[in-house]
Each structure stands twice: as C-alpha cells, then as structure tokens.
Coordinates of C-alpha atoms in Angstrom, one line a residue:
X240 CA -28.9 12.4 -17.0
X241 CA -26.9 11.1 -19.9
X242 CA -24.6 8.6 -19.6
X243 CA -21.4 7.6 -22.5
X244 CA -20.7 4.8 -23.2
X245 CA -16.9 4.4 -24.1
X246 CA -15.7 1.0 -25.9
X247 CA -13.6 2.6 -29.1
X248 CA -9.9 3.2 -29.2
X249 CA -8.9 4.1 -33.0
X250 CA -5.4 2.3 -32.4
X251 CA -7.8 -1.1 -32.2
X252 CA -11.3 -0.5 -34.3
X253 CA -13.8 -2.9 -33.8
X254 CA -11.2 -5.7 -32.4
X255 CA -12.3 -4.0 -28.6
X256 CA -10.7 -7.1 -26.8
X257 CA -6.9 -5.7 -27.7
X258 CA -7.9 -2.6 -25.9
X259 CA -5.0 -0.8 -23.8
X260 CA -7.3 2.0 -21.8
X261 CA -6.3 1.0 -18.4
X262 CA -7.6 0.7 -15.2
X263 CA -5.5 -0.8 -12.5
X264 CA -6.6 -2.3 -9.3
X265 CA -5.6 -1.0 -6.1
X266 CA -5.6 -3.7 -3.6
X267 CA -6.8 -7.1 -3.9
X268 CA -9.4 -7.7 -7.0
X269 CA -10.0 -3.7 -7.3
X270 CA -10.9 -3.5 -3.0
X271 CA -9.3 0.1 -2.7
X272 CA -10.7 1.3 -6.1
X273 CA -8.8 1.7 -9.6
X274 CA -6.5 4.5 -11.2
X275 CA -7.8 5.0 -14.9
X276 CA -4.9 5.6 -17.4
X277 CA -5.0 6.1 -21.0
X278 CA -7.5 7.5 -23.7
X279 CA -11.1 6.4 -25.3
X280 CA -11.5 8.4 -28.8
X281 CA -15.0 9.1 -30.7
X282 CA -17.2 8.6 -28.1
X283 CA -20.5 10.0 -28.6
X284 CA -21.9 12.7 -25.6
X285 CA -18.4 12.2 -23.8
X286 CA -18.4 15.4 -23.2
X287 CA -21.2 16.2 -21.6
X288 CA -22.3 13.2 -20.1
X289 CA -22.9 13.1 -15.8
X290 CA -21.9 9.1 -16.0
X291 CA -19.5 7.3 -17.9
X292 CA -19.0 3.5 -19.2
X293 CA -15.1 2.6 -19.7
X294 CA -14.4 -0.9 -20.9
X295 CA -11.1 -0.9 -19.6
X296 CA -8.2 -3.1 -19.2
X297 CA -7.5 -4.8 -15.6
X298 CA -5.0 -7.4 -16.1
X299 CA -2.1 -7.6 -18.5
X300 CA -2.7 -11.2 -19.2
X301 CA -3.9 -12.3 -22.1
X302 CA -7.7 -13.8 -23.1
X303 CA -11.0 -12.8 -22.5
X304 CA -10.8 -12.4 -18.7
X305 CA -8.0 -9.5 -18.9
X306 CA -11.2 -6.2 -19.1
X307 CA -13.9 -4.9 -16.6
X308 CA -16.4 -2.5 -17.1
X309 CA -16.4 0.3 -14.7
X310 CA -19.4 2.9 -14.4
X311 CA -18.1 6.7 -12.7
X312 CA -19.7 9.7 -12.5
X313 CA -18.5 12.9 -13.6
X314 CA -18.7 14.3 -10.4
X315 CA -16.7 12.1 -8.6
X316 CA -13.1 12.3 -10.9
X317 CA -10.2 14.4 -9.9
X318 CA -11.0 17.3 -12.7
X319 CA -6.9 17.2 -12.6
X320 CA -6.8 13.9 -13.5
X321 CA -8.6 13.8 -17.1
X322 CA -9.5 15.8 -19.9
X323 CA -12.1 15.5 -22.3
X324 CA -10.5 16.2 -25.6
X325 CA -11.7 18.0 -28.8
X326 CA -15.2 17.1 -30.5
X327 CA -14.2 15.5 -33.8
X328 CA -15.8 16.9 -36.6
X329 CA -18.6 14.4 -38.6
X330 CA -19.5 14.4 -41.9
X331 CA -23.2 12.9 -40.9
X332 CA -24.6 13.2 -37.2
X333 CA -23.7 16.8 -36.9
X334 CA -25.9 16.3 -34.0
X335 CA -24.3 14.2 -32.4
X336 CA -21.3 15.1 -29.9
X337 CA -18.1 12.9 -30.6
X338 CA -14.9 13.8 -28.9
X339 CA -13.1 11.8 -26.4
X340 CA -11.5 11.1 -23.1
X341 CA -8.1 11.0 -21.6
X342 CA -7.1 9.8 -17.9
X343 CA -3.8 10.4 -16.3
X344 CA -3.9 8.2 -13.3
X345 CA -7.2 9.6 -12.4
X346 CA -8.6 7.4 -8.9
X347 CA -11.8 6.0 -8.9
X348 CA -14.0 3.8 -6.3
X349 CA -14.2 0.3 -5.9
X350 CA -18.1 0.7 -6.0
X351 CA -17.3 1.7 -9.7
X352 CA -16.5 -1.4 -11.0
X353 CA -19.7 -3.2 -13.1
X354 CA -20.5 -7.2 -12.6
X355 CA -17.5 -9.2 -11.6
X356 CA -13.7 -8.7 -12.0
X357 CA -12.6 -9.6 -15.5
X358 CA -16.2 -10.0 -17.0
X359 CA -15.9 -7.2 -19.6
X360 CA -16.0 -8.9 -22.4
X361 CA -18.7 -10.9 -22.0
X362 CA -20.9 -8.2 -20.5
X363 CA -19.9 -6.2 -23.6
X364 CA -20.6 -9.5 -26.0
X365 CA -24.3 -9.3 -23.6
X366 CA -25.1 -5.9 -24.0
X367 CA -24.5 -5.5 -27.8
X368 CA -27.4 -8.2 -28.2
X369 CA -29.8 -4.8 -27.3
X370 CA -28.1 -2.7 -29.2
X371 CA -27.6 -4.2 -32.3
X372 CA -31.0 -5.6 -32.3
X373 CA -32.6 -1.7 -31.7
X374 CA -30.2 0.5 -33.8
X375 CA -30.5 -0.8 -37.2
X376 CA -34.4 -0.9 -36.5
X377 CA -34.4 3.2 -35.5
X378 CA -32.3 3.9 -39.0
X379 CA -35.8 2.5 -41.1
X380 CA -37.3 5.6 -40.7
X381 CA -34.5 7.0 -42.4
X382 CA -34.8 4.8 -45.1
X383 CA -38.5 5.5 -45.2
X384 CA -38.3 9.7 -45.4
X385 CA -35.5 8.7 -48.3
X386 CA -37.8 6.9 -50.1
X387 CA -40.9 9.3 -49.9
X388 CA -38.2 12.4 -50.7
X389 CA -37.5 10.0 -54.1
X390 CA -41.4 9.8 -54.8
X391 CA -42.1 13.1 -54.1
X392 CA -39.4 13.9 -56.5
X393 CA -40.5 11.2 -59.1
X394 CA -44.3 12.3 -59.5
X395 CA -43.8 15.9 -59.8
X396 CA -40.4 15.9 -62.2
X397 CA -41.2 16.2 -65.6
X398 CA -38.9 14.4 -67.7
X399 CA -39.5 13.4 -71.8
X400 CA -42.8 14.8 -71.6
X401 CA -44.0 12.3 -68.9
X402 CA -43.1 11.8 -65.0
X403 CA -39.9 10.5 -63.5
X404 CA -42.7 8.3 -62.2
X405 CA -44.0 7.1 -65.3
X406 CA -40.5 5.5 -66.9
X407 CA -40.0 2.6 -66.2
X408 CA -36.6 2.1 -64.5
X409 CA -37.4 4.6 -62.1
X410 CA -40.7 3.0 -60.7
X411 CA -39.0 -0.7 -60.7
X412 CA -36.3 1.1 -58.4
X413 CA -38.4 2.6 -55.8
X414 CA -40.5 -0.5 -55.4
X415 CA -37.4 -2.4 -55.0
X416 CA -36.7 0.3 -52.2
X417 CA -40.2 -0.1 -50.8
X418 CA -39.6 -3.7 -51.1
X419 CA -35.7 -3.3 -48.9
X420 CA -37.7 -1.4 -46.2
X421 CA -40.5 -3.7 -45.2
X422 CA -37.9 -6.3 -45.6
X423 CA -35.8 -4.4 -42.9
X424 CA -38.6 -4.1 -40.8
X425 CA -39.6 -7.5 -40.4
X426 CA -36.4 -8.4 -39.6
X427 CA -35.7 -5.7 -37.1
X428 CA -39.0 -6.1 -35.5
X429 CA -38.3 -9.9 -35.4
X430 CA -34.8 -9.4 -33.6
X431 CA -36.0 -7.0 -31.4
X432 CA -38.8 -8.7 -30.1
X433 CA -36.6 -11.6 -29.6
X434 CA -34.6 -9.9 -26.9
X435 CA -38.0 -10.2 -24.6
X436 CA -39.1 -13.7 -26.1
X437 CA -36.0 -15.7 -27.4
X438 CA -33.3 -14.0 -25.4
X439 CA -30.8 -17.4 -25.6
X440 CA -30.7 -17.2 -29.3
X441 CA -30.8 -13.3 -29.3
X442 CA -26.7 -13.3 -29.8
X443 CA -27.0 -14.6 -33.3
X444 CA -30.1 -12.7 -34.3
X445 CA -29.3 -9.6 -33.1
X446 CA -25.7 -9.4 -34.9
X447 CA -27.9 -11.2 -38.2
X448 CA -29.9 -7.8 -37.9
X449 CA -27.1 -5.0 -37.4
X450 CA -25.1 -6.5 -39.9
X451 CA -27.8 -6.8 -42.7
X452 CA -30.2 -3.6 -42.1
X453 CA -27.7 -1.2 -43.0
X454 CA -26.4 -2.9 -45.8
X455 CA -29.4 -3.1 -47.5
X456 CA -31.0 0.2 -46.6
X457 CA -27.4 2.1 -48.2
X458 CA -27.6 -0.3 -51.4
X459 CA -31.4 0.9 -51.6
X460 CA -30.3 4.7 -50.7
X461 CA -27.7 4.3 -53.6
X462 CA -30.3 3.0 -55.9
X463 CA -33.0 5.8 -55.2
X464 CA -30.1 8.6 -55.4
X465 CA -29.9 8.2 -58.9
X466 CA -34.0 8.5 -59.5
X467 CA -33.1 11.9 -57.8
X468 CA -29.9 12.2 -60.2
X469 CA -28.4 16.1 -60.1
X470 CA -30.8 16.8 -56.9
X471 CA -29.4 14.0 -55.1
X472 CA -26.4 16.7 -54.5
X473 CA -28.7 19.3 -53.3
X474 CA -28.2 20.0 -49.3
X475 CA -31.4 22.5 -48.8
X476 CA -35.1 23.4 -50.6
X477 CA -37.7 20.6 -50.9
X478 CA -35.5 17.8 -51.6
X479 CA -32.4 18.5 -49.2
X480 CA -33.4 16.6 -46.4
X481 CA -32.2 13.2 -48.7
X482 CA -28.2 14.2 -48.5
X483 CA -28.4 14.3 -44.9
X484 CA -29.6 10.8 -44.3
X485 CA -27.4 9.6 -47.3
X486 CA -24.6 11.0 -44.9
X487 CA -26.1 9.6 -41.3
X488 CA -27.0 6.2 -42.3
X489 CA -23.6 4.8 -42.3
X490 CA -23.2 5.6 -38.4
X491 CA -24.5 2.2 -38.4
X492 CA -21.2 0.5 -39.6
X493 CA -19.1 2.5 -37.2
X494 CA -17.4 1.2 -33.8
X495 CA -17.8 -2.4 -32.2
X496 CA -21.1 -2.7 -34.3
X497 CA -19.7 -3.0 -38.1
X498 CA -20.2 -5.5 -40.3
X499 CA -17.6 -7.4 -40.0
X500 CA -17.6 -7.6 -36.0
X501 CA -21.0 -9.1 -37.0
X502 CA -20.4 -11.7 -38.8
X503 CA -17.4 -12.7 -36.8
X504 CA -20.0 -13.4 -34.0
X505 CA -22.1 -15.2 -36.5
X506 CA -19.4 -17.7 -37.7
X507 CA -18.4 -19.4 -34.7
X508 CA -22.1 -20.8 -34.4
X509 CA -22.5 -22.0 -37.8
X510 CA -21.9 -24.8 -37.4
X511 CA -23.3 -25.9 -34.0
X512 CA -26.9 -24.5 -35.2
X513 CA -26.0 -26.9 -38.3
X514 CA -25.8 -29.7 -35.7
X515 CA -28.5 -28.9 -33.5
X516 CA -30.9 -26.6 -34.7
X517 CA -31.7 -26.3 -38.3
X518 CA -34.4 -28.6 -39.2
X519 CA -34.3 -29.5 -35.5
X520 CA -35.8 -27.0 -33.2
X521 CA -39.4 -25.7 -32.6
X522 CA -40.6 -22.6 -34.6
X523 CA -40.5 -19.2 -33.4
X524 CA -43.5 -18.1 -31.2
X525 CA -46.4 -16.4 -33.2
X526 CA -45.3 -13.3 -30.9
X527 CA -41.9 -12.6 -32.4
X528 CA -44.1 -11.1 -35.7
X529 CA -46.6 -9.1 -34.2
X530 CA -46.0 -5.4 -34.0
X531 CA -48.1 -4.1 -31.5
X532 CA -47.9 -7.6 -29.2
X533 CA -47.2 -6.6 -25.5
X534 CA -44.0 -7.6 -23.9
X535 CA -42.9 -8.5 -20.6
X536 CA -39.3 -7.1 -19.1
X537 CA -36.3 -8.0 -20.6
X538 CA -35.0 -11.4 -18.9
X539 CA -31.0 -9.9 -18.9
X540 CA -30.1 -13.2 -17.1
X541 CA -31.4 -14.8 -19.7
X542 CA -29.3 -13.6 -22.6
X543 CA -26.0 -15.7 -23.2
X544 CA -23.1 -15.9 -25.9
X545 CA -24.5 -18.8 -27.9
X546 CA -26.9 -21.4 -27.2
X547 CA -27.3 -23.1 -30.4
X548 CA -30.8 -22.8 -31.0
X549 CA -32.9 -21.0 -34.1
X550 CA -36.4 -20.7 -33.6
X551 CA -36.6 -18.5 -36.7
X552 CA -35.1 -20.6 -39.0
X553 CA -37.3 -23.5 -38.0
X554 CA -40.4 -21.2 -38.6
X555 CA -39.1 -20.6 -42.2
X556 CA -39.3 -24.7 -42.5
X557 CA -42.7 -24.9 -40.8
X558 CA -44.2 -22.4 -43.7
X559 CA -43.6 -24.6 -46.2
X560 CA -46.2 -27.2 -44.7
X561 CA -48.2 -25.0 -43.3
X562 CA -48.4 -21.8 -45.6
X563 CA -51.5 -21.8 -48.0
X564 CA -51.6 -22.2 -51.4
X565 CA -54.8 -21.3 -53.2
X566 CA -54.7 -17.8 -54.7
X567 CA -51.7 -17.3 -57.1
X568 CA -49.8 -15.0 -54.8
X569 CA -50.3 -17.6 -51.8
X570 CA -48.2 -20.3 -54.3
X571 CA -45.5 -17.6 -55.0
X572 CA -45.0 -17.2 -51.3
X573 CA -45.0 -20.8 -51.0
X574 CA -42.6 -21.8 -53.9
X575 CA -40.2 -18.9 -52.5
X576 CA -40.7 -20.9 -49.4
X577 CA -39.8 -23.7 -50.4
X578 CA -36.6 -22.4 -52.1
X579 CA -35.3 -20.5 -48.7
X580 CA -35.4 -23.9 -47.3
X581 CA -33.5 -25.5 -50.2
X582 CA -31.2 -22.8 -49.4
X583 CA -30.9 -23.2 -45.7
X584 CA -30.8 -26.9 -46.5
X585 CA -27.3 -26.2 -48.5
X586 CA -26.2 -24.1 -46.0
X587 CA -26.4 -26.5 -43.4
X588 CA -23.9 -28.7 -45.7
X589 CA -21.5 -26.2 -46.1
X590 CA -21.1 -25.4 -42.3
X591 CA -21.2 -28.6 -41.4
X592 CA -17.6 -28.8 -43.6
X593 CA -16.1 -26.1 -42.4
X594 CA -12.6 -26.4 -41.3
X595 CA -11.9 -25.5 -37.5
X596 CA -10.0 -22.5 -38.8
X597 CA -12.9 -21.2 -40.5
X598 CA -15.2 -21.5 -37.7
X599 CA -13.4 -18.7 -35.5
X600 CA -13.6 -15.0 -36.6
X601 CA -10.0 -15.5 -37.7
X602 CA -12.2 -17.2 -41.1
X603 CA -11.7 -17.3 -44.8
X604 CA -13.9 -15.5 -46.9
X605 CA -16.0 -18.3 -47.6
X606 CA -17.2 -18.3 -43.9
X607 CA -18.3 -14.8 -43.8
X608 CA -19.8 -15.1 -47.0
X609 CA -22.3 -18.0 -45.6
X610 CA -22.8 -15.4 -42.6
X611 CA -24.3 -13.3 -45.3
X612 CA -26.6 -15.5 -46.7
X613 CA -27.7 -17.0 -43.4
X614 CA -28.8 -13.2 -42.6
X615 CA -31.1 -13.3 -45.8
X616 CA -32.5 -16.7 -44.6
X617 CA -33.5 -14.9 -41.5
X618 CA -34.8 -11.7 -43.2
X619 CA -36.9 -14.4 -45.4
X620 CA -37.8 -16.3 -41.9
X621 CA -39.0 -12.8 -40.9
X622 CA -41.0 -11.3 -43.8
X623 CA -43.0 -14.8 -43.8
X624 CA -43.7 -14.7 -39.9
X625 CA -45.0 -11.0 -40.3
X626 CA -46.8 -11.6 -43.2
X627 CA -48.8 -14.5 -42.4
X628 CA -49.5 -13.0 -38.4
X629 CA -51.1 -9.7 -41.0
X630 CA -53.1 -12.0 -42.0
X631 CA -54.3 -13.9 -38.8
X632 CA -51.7 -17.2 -38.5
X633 CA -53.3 -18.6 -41.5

C-alpha cells in the first residue's frame, strides 16, 4: 500500500529541524508509546495513504538530537484523535493528492518509533541522499516530451516563408535544450548510481544533482517556450501537453528538497573536500557512467553526512591526461577539459579562504554561489565519464 511521508510544516519551509509537530514520549525514551500533537501541511497522498512517516519533535531541547521519526499505520490511530485536512489545490501535479494532517493527542505504539531516539535528523539528512539523487533524474523525461513538443512545433510552423526550424535563433535554442538534457542525464545517472557504488560521498552528490537539474531543465523550458511563442499558452490540441509540464517541473524546488536546502548541505564540505579530496582522491569507478551497468543493493549503512571524498571530481582531473586528442572534436573535449580543471583548481582556492561563518548554511552569498559552480564542475565530471564509457573507456 502507499505510505506518506510527512516532513513540511509551512510555519518552517525547508528549515525542517525548527519543526514543532510533536510527539511526546510516554515513559522512559518512548517505552509506553508517544501521543502525536500538532499538524504536517502539503503532504502528498496524506490522505489516503495505509502508513504514515512523521518527523516529529521528541524533546524540547535544542540541536539536532531534539526529532524522531515515527512510522504508524492508519489503522492503528484513534479516528477521534486526527483529521486529515482539506486537499490543497495545485497549480501543476493535479494528480497529485496534497492535503495534510492534524493530531490532537492521538496515542501511538512504542514499536512506531524508526531507528533510535532522537536520530531524526540525521536519518532524514540519510534518506534525502535517495531522493534527491532519483527525483531530479524522473523530471528529464519531462524536459525531453518539452523539447520534442518545441520541434514538432518548429518543423511544421511556417513562419516568413520558411520553418520555425529554419531561422536561426530558433534552431541554436533547441540544441541548447538538447544540449541542457543530456547534460542532466549524465549527471543524474552519475548521482544515482553513486548511491549503489560511492554511497560515502553520495551526500554531496546527490544535493549537487537536485539542486542543479531543475534549474537547468526550467531555464531550458523558458528558453524553448518562446520557440513556441502564442502556443506556449495553449492548454489542449497538439501542442497542449507543453503548459502542463511548464507547470509540474517546479515540484522539484518544493519542500526540504529546494535549492537552497541544497546548497546549504553543499557548503559545509567545501572546504574539507578542498583539503582532502580535490586533486587528491582516486577517480570515480568506470561504473558510475554506464547506463545499463548492473547494480548490487543499496549499502544504507554505508551512506553518511559527509566523508570528504570526491571521486567525480578526480575523474574530471584524470581526463585531462588520459582523454584523447586526435580528431578535432577529441581536442575540444580536451581543451574544455582542461579548463573545468582550471576552474575546479580556483575553486579549491576560494574554499580553502572561506571564513568559518561562511562555511555553515548560515553563509554569505559568496558561499552558495561557489556551491553553484561546483555543481557545474560535477555535471562537466559527468558528461566526460558518460561520454568516454559511449565510447569504450578510451
């Protein structure tokens, strides 16, 4: 059956740690259960899910150790006890159901609670490493129908006596959206696949990928809206389907996944993968780039908060020895090679002088703008790995 997940509170966006959703122990370290007590608002299927998810608050003290997860079944709350409130009406996902919960001192069982006492927070911090690497990687294929809708649209619109197709804005735009979209799917594939095979360095990967996929696929949907100009507005007929992705892609940003929230997990590491790990560690194994490679379970115990390691940055140094440069387009991948490491090589100065200040998600703006460009140096990583494993590791 389905099961809802229920991190958000609207009085505390993405900043989930501030949470005030309740649920007290009863007894010694939650022995004789817990009484749930407040509310949990756009939560997706929480109305008609069997099991729910509640990060909840089990100590008024403050830090990291004051939230639990517990897990409950629908079946087993005091219907008196909680409501589900009204579905909240979306302007994308129609289909999907957001409403939310409500508790009034509603008992649940000890056997509810998830993990140990107090380790919400970081099983939260643990679990978003799946999700943010997987999400992002689903919303290509909206990207992809986009992009084929602005095609379809380009060849047969007749405009000055010629195609859309034919002028020459027009086709620079949607290669540059063909362009975004394999770029996004390197780096998704890369990030997912490092759940399985690099799932230590999977915390600053995975936030890299949720926070630059969507950014790039809504600039590129921007840019092919206006190849569709007047029809972009259209909602039904051949070329409708492109306003309803326009309007589900930015589900992407919304909740504890938004952009922001990612990069504030990206800062703190800077600069200990400045120190340890750039032009330090081992590259990437050929296996994070192949597609159809088979993978064993994911190693949950594995996964941690940071580790200071980046295997994909160090296979975007290893290119530039080992990539070929014969045919023209093999020295334009290698010159662009060379000038992501130059780049990364900056970057590594700048995060090695950042004040302590700016190395906690409190930052200036300067911090989460070398967040940014660290994600590009990973998409770059990314579209080098795939590219040369297309080609046989050569």
């Amino acid at each position: 059956g389905k099961a809802s997940v229920a991190y958000h509170e609207l009085a505390h966006g993405n900043d989930f740690v501030r949470n005030e959703f309740e649920a007290r122990p009863a007894g010694d370290g939650g022995a004789g259960g817990f009484v749930l007590r407040g509310g949990k608002q756009v939560i997706n299927n929480a109305d008609r899910a069997e099991a729910l998810v509640l990060f909840s608050r089990t100590s008024s003290a403050p830090g990291s150790r004051s939230h639990s997860v517990l897990q409950v079944r629908r079946d087993q709350l005091d219907q008196a006890r909680y409501r589900t409130l009204p579905r909240y009406t979306a302007v994308g996902v129609r289909g999907c159901h957001l409403s939310g919960l409500d508790f009034d001192d509603c008992p649940v069982p000890a056997s509810a609670l998830v993990g140990e006492l107090g380790q919400g927070v970081e099983l939260a911090l643990r679990s978003f490493q799946i999700t943010r690497s997987a999400v992002p990687g689903m919303a290509i294929g909206t990207a992809d129908s986009s992009l084929r809708t602005a095609v379809r649209f380009a060849v047969g619109r007749q405009l000055y006596r010629r195609s859309v197709m034919e002028i020459p804005h027009a086709k620079a735009t949607l290669s540059a959206a063909f362009l975004d979209v394999l770029t996004c799917d390197a780096l998704s594939l890369a990030g997912t696949r490092a759940v399985h095979l690099l799932p230590e360095e999977t915390s600053v990967y995975a936030s890299g990928v949720k926070y630059l996929v969507p950014k790039i696929l809504s600039e590129a949907m921007y840019e092919l809206s206006i190849v569709l100009g007047a029809r972009f507005y259209v909602r039904d007929g051949e070329f409708g389907i492109f306003q309803k992705h326009v309007r589900d892609l930015p589900v992407l940003s919304l909740g504890h996944a938004g952009s922001a929230a990612c990069q504030a997990t990206i800062i703190p590491q800077l600069s200990r993968l400045a120190k340890r790990a750039w032009f330090a560690d081992d590259p990437a194994p050929a296996e994070l780039f192949r597609p159809r490679g088979g993978l064993g379970p994911i190693p949950f115990d594995r996964l941690t908060l940071a580790s200071g390691k980046d295997g994909l940055s160090a296979s975007l140094v290893a290119a530039v020895d080992e990539l070929p440069s014969a045919s023209p387009v093999e020295r334009a991948l290698h010159g662009f090679a060379l000038r992501m490491m130059d780049e990364l090589r900056q970057l590594q100065e700048e995060a090695l002088d950042l004040s302590p200040q700016d190395r906690t998600a409190l930052a200036s703006p300067a911090s989460f703008a070398l967040a940014d460009r660290y994600t590009v140096l990973l998409a770059a990583a990314s579209v080098l790995g795939v590219w040369r494993e297309a080609r046989g590791g050569d």
